[in-house]
């Protein structure tokens, strides 16, 4: 992943801590309306409890990733103008633009990964063209971004990503099960053979995937909240993101693709 798709909070005006709403739950300790600063946000746009988010009841913050949209909106779209120092209208516009650019950056992350898939080489020209187009959209003026039909653009990207995924998984020797969008909440899948499986958008909340073979599986959009990935093999899994792993449970024995890193809380939780 390029540096532009990594969150750089030092170049952002704490947009995710202001623009987005959250509700008191297992993920957040308090309610917060969209456009209202989080009570933990300091005047320097830094989180006052960043090192203790999980302990303080803000697990939801630890599994969020803007994919670099924060600094793009702060430094490029709005030219480094802080929402705190400008008119209220500009602040509201920044907060509305942020989730739009965040969606575009997420698509850029997937397109970048698809371009790294050797079996998808026949699609590389199309992928590169759509990547360039999407990058161009992220720098448009606020008014154009707010008028953008993000859903339509996402659908165009998704069609190409699906084709890339199918090419990448075509050579897998597993049974390539189709579990797209499946309700697998709490499912007992310990040791399951899910090599090359299509798990796009699957609900795997609290599922037991201990020791499961997920090599080459497509995990785009899969809900991995509290999923047990202890000793599972996700080598070569496609479109797996860091936020998905941060929401899951795992161990030192969990094997991961090079595109992601082992969450620090896995070691702390499972000792």
Tab-separated table of C-alpha atoms in Angstrom:
chain	number	residue	atom	x	y	z
A	1	UNK	CA	0.000	0.000	0.000
A	2	UNK	CA	1.306	3.450	-0.841
A	3	UNK	CA	1.942	5.992	1.906
A	4	UNK	CA	-0.926	8.118	0.586
A	5	UNK	CA	-3.312	5.352	1.651
A	6	UNK	CA	-1.998	5.200	5.209
A	7	UNK	CA	-3.611	7.425	7.824
A	8	UNK	CA	-1.290	10.264	8.819
A	9	UNK	CA	-3.030	11.790	11.845
A	10	UNK	CA	-0.320	14.429	12.151
A	11	UNK	CA	-1.491	15.959	8.859
A	12	UNK	CA	-5.201	15.683	9.607
A	13	UNK	CA	-7.455	17.953	11.663
A	14	UNK	CA	-8.975	15.065	13.619
A	15	UNK	CA	-11.749	14.683	11.066
A	16	UNK	CA	-12.766	11.146	12.016
A	17	UNK	CA	-13.101	12.339	15.636
A	18	UNK	CA	-15.527	15.079	14.617
A	19	UNK	CA	-17.298	14.258	11.361
A	20	UNK	CA	-18.527	10.776	12.272
A	21	UNK	CA	-21.290	9.894	14.760
A	22	UNK	CA	-21.201	7.034	17.236
A	23	UNK	CA	-23.593	5.496	19.720
A	24	UNK	CA	-22.880	4.321	23.248
A	25	UNK	CA	-22.345	0.571	22.911
A	26	UNK	CA	-19.728	-2.122	23.241
A	27	UNK	CA	-17.685	-0.112	20.725
A	28	UNK	CA	-18.070	3.386	22.176
A	29	UNK	CA	-18.390	4.590	25.751
A	30	UNK	CA	-20.575	7.610	24.907
A	31	UNK	CA	-22.954	8.992	22.282
A	32	UNK	CA	-21.654	11.552	19.799
A	33	UNK	CA	-23.452	13.333	16.981
A	34	UNK	CA	-21.920	13.821	13.535
A	35	UNK	CA	-20.078	17.134	13.385
A	36	UNK	CA	-19.509	17.242	17.137
A	37	UNK	CA	-15.948	16.786	18.446
A	38	UNK	CA	-15.298	13.671	20.496
A	39	UNK	CA	-14.791	14.628	24.189
A	40	UNK	CA	-11.348	13.000	23.984
A	41	UNK	CA	-10.165	15.237	21.118
A	42	UNK	CA	-7.646	17.860	22.184
A	43	UNK	CA	-7.044	21.318	20.788
A	44	UNK	CA	-4.065	19.938	18.880
A	45	UNK	CA	-6.370	17.487	17.032
A	46	UNK	CA	-4.861	14.576	18.975
A	47	UNK	CA	-6.722	11.910	20.928
A	48	UNK	CA	-6.171	12.310	24.643
A	49	UNK	CA	-6.632	8.593	25.355
A	50	UNK	CA	-5.140	7.099	22.196
A	51	UNK	CA	-2.966	4.607	24.084
A	52	UNK	CA	-5.902	3.459	26.238
A	53	UNK	CA	-8.781	3.437	23.754
A	54	UNK	CA	-9.724	-0.203	24.351
A	55	UNK	CA	-9.480	0.112	28.122
A	56	UNK	CA	-11.609	3.284	28.077
A	57	UNK	CA	-14.404	1.691	26.034
A	58	UNK	CA	-13.563	3.084	22.594
A	59	UNK	CA	-12.759	-0.154	20.761
A	60	UNK	CA	-14.610	1.205	17.733
A	61	UNK	CA	-11.885	3.806	17.252
A	62	UNK	CA	-9.184	1.131	17.170
A	63	UNK	CA	-10.800	-0.708	14.251
A	64	UNK	CA	-11.333	2.379	12.097
A	65	UNK	CA	-9.050	3.370	9.240
A	66	UNK	CA	-9.574	6.346	6.936
A	67	UNK	CA	-7.034	4.932	4.439
A	68	UNK	CA	-5.407	8.359	4.237
A	69	UNK	CA	-8.610	10.285	3.526
A	70	UNK	CA	-8.094	12.495	6.574
A	71	UNK	CA	-4.919	14.135	5.346
A	72	UNK	CA	-6.236	14.269	1.782
A	73	UNK	CA	-9.283	16.273	2.841
A	74	UNK	CA	-7.324	18.420	5.313
A	75	UNK	CA	-4.286	19.228	3.188
A	76	UNK	CA	-5.426	18.876	-0.442
A	77	UNK	CA	-9.173	19.393	-0.793
A	78	UNK	CA	-9.232	22.216	1.789
A	79	UNK	CA	-5.631	23.349	1.343
A	80	UNK	CA	-4.587	23.037	4.980
A	81	UNK	CA	-7.426	25.182	6.345
A	82	UNK	CA	-8.448	24.041	9.820
A	83	UNK	CA	-12.162	23.533	10.497
A	84	UNK	CA	-11.698	25.147	13.923
A	85	UNK	CA	-10.534	28.503	12.528
A	86	UNK	CA	-12.881	29.011	9.592
A	87	UNK	CA	-16.581	29.777	9.233
A	88	UNK	CA	-19.102	27.126	10.377
A	89	UNK	CA	-20.136	26.537	6.762
A	90	UNK	CA	-16.631	25.391	5.849
A	91	UNK	CA	-16.456	23.086	8.850
A	92	UNK	CA	-19.749	21.444	7.880
A	93	UNK	CA	-18.526	21.068	4.308
A	94	UNK	CA	-15.318	19.383	5.499
A	95	UNK	CA	-17.294	16.972	7.639
A	96	UNK	CA	-19.569	16.104	4.699
A	97	UNK	CA	-16.677	15.678	2.259
A	98	UNK	CA	-14.617	13.462	4.559
A	99	UNK	CA	-16.769	10.261	4.318
A	100	UNK	CA	-16.942	10.672	0.527
A	101	UNK	CA	-13.166	10.791	0.195
A	102	UNK	CA	-12.824	7.995	2.718
A	103	UNK	CA	-14.881	5.727	0.433
A	104	UNK	CA	-12.733	6.698	-2.546
A	105	UNK	CA	-9.531	5.956	-0.624
A	106	UNK	CA	-10.861	2.571	0.396
A	107	UNK	CA	-11.445	1.816	-3.286
A	108	UNK	CA	-7.905	2.988	-4.057
A	109	UNK	CA	-6.603	0.540	-1.474
A	110	UNK	CA	-8.429	-2.355	-3.156
A	111	UNK	CA	-7.398	-1.287	-6.670
A	112	UNK	CA	-3.776	-1.040	-5.553
A	113	UNK	CA	-3.903	-4.575	-4.176
A	114	UNK	CA	-5.592	-5.885	-7.325
A	115	UNK	CA	-2.725	-4.465	-9.399
A	116	UNK	CA	-0.317	-6.534	-7.301
A	117	UNK	CA	-2.135	-9.789	-8.135
A	118	UNK	CA	-0.107	-11.521	-10.840
A	119	UNK	CA	-2.992	-13.740	-12.051
A	120	UNK	CA	-5.037	-10.572	-12.650
A	121	UNK	CA	-2.466	-9.250	-15.135
A	122	UNK	CA	-4.981	-9.347	-18.041
A	123	UNK	CA	-6.970	-6.715	-16.130
A	124	UNK	CA	-4.077	-4.516	-15.104
A	125	UNK	CA	-4.651	-1.901	-17.792
A	126	UNK	CA	-8.288	-1.493	-16.777
A	127	UNK	CA	-7.396	-1.497	-13.101
A	128	UNK	CA	-4.711	1.130	-13.605
A	129	UNK	CA	-7.085	3.357	-15.574
A	130	UNK	CA	-9.735	3.152	-12.862
A	131	UNK	CA	-7.107	3.758	-10.191
A	132	UNK	CA	-5.991	6.936	-11.955
A	133	UNK	CA	-9.587	8.086	-12.351
A	134	UNK	CA	-10.343	7.469	-8.682
A	135	UNK	CA	-7.188	9.271	-7.567
A	136	UNK	CA	-8.283	12.248	-9.631
A	137	UNK	CA	-11.666	12.308	-7.934
A	138	UNK	CA	-10.122	12.585	-4.463
A	139	UNK	CA	-8.661	16.001	-5.293
A	140	UNK	CA	-11.822	17.558	-6.723
A	141	UNK	CA	-13.303	20.718	-5.163
A	142	UNK	CA	-15.684	20.125	-2.248
A	143	UNK	CA	-18.803	20.928	-4.284
A	144	UNK	CA	-17.916	18.322	-6.911
A	145	UNK	CA	-17.125	15.686	-4.308
A	146	UNK	CA	-20.457	16.231	-2.596
A	147	UNK	CA	-22.245	15.880	-5.934
A	148	UNK	CA	-20.380	12.683	-6.830
A	149	UNK	CA	-22.413	9.476	-7.173
A	150	UNK	CA	-20.103	7.397	-5.001
A	151	UNK	CA	-22.353	4.334	-5.127
A	152	UNK	CA	-22.199	4.225	-8.928
A	153	UNK	CA	-18.422	4.632	-8.923
A	154	UNK	CA	-18.068	1.939	-6.262
A	155	UNK	CA	-20.126	-0.420	-8.401
A	156	UNK	CA	-17.826	0.126	-11.392
A	157	UNK	CA	-14.798	-0.618	-9.239
A	158	UNK	CA	-16.454	-3.621	-7.616
A	159	UNK	CA	-17.151	-5.289	-10.969
A	160	UNK	CA	-13.459	-5.099	-11.845
A	161	UNK	CA	-12.322	-6.203	-8.390
A	162	UNK	CA	-14.578	-9.237	-8.606
A	163	UNK	CA	-13.029	-10.222	-11.935
A	164	UNK	CA	-9.550	-9.770	-10.458
A	165	UNK	CA	-10.496	-11.908	-7.469
A	166	UNK	CA	-11.810	-14.690	-9.677
A	167	UNK	CA	-8.573	-14.748	-11.653
A	168	UNK	CA	-6.490	-14.747	-8.479
A	169	UNK	CA	-8.461	-17.648	-6.990
A	170	UNK	CA	-8.820	-19.670	-10.199
A	171	UNK	CA	-5.744	-21.803	-9.541
A	172	UNK	CA	-6.594	-22.650	-5.952
A	173	UNK	CA	-6.808	-26.359	-5.283
A	174	UNK	CA	-9.474	-25.991	-2.607
A	175	UNK	CA	-13.172	-26.289	-3.254
A	176	UNK	CA	-13.543	-22.504	-3.618
A	177	UNK	CA	-16.787	-22.380	-1.668
A	178	UNK	CA	-19.180	-19.548	-2.424
A	179	UNK	CA	-20.143	-17.886	0.855
A	180	UNK	CA	-20.692	-14.397	-0.513
A	181	UNK	CA	-22.867	-12.405	1.885
A	182	UNK	CA	-23.558	-15.519	3.954
A	183	UNK	CA	-24.795	-15.287	7.535
A	184	UNK	CA	-22.075	-17.165	9.399
A	185	UNK	CA	-22.405	-15.364	12.710
A	186	UNK	CA	-21.167	-17.622	15.475
A	187	UNK	CA	-20.527	-20.441	12.997
A	188	UNK	CA	-18.331	-23.320	14.110
A	189	UNK	CA	-15.753	-23.463	11.339
A	190	UNK	CA	-12.774	-24.721	13.306
A	191	UNK	CA	-10.258	-26.249	10.895
A	192	UNK	CA	-12.527	-25.584	7.894
A	193	UNK	CA	-11.099	-25.803	4.394
A	194	UNK	CA	-11.944	-22.397	2.944
A	195	UNK	CA	-9.114	-22.150	0.447
A	196	UNK	CA	-10.035	-19.748	-2.342
A	197	UNK	CA	-13.507	-19.270	-0.869
A	198	UNK	CA	-15.654	-16.304	-1.829
A	199	UNK	CA	-16.424	-14.661	1.527
A	200	UNK	CA	-17.182	-11.214	0.152
A	201	UNK	CA	-19.504	-9.421	2.556
A	202	UNK	CA	-19.982	-12.527	4.721
A	203	UNK	CA	-21.096	-12.049	8.334
A	204	UNK	CA	-18.485	-13.888	10.369
A	205	UNK	CA	-19.155	-12.114	13.662
A	206	UNK	CA	-17.932	-14.275	16.577
A	207	UNK	CA	-17.376	-17.218	14.231
A	208	UNK	CA	-14.842	-19.862	15.259
A	209	UNK	CA	-12.235	-20.074	12.503
A	210	UNK	CA	-9.553	-21.554	14.725
A	211	UNK	CA	-7.028	-23.332	12.530
A	212	UNK	CA	-9.124	-22.716	9.406
A	213	UNK	CA	-7.443	-22.701	6.005
A	214	UNK	CA	-8.311	-19.374	4.377
A	215	UNK	CA	-5.453	-19.271	1.919
A	216	UNK	CA	-6.419	-17.235	-1.126
A	217	UNK	CA	-9.912	-16.480	0.179
A	218	UNK	CA	-11.633	-13.260	-0.907
A	219	UNK	CA	-12.500	-11.347	2.280
A	220	UNK	CA	-13.545	-7.994	0.869
A	221	UNK	CA	-16.179	-6.479	3.141
A	222	UNK	CA	-16.388	-9.557	5.393
A	223	UNK	CA	-17.437	-8.695	8.953
A	224	UNK	CA	-14.758	-10.164	11.220
A	225	UNK	CA	-15.837	-8.604	14.506
A	226	UNK	CA	-14.792	-10.933	17.323
A	227	UNK	CA	-14.004	-13.677	14.794
A	228	UNK	CA	-11.546	-16.188	16.240
A	229	UNK	CA	-8.637	-16.495	13.807
A	230	UNK	CA	-6.338	-18.315	16.229
A	231	UNK	CA	-3.806	-20.340	14.215
A	232	UNK	CA	-5.789	-19.748	11.002
A	233	UNK	CA	-3.906	-19.486	7.710
A	234	UNK	CA	-4.822	-16.364	5.726
A	235	UNK	CA	-1.766	-16.487	3.472
A	236	UNK	CA	-2.626	-14.960	0.125
A	237	UNK	CA	-6.103	-13.881	1.241
A	238	UNK	CA	-7.245	-11.060	-1.041
A	239	UNK	CA	-8.688	-7.683	-0.067
A	240	UNK	CA	-8.184	-8.262	3.655
A	241	UNK	CA	-7.758	-4.932	5.457
A	242	UNK	CA	-6.152	-3.925	8.729
A	243	UNK	CA	-9.461	-2.776	10.280
A	244	UNK	CA	-10.920	-6.245	9.715
A	245	UNK	CA	-8.025	-7.825	11.593
A	246	UNK	CA	-8.181	-5.254	14.382
A	247	UNK	CA	-11.817	-6.246	14.955
A	248	UNK	CA	-10.966	-9.961	15.096
A	249	UNK	CA	-9.102	-12.185	17.550
A	250	UNK	CA	-5.951	-14.060	16.660
A	251	UNK	CA	-2.679	-15.480	17.874
A	252	UNK	CA	1.018	-15.632	17.165
A	253	UNK	CA	0.238	-18.691	15.067
A	254	UNK	CA	-2.164	-16.870	12.749
A	255	UNK	CA	-0.568	-16.562	9.318
A	256	UNK	CA	-1.252	-13.327	7.468
A	257	UNK	CA	-0.703	-11.761	4.031
A	258	UNK	CA	2.199	-9.324	3.732
A	259	UNK	CA	-0.245	-6.456	3.111
A	260	UNK	CA	-1.363	-6.383	6.766
A	261	UNK	CA	0.279	-6.542	10.188
A	262	UNK	CA	-0.497	-8.577	13.287
A	263	UNK	CA	-2.648	-6.472	15.663
A	264	UNK	CA	-0.906	-5.629	18.922
A	265	UNK	CA	-3.942	-6.530	21.009
A	266	UNK	CA	-3.859	-10.140	19.779
A	267	UNK	CA	-0.750	-10.809	21.812
A	268	UNK	CA	-2.103	-8.914	24.795
A	269	UNK	CA	-5.437	-10.710	24.683
A	270	UNK	CA	-4.266	-14.241	24.024
A	271	UNK	CA	-0.954	-14.072	25.889
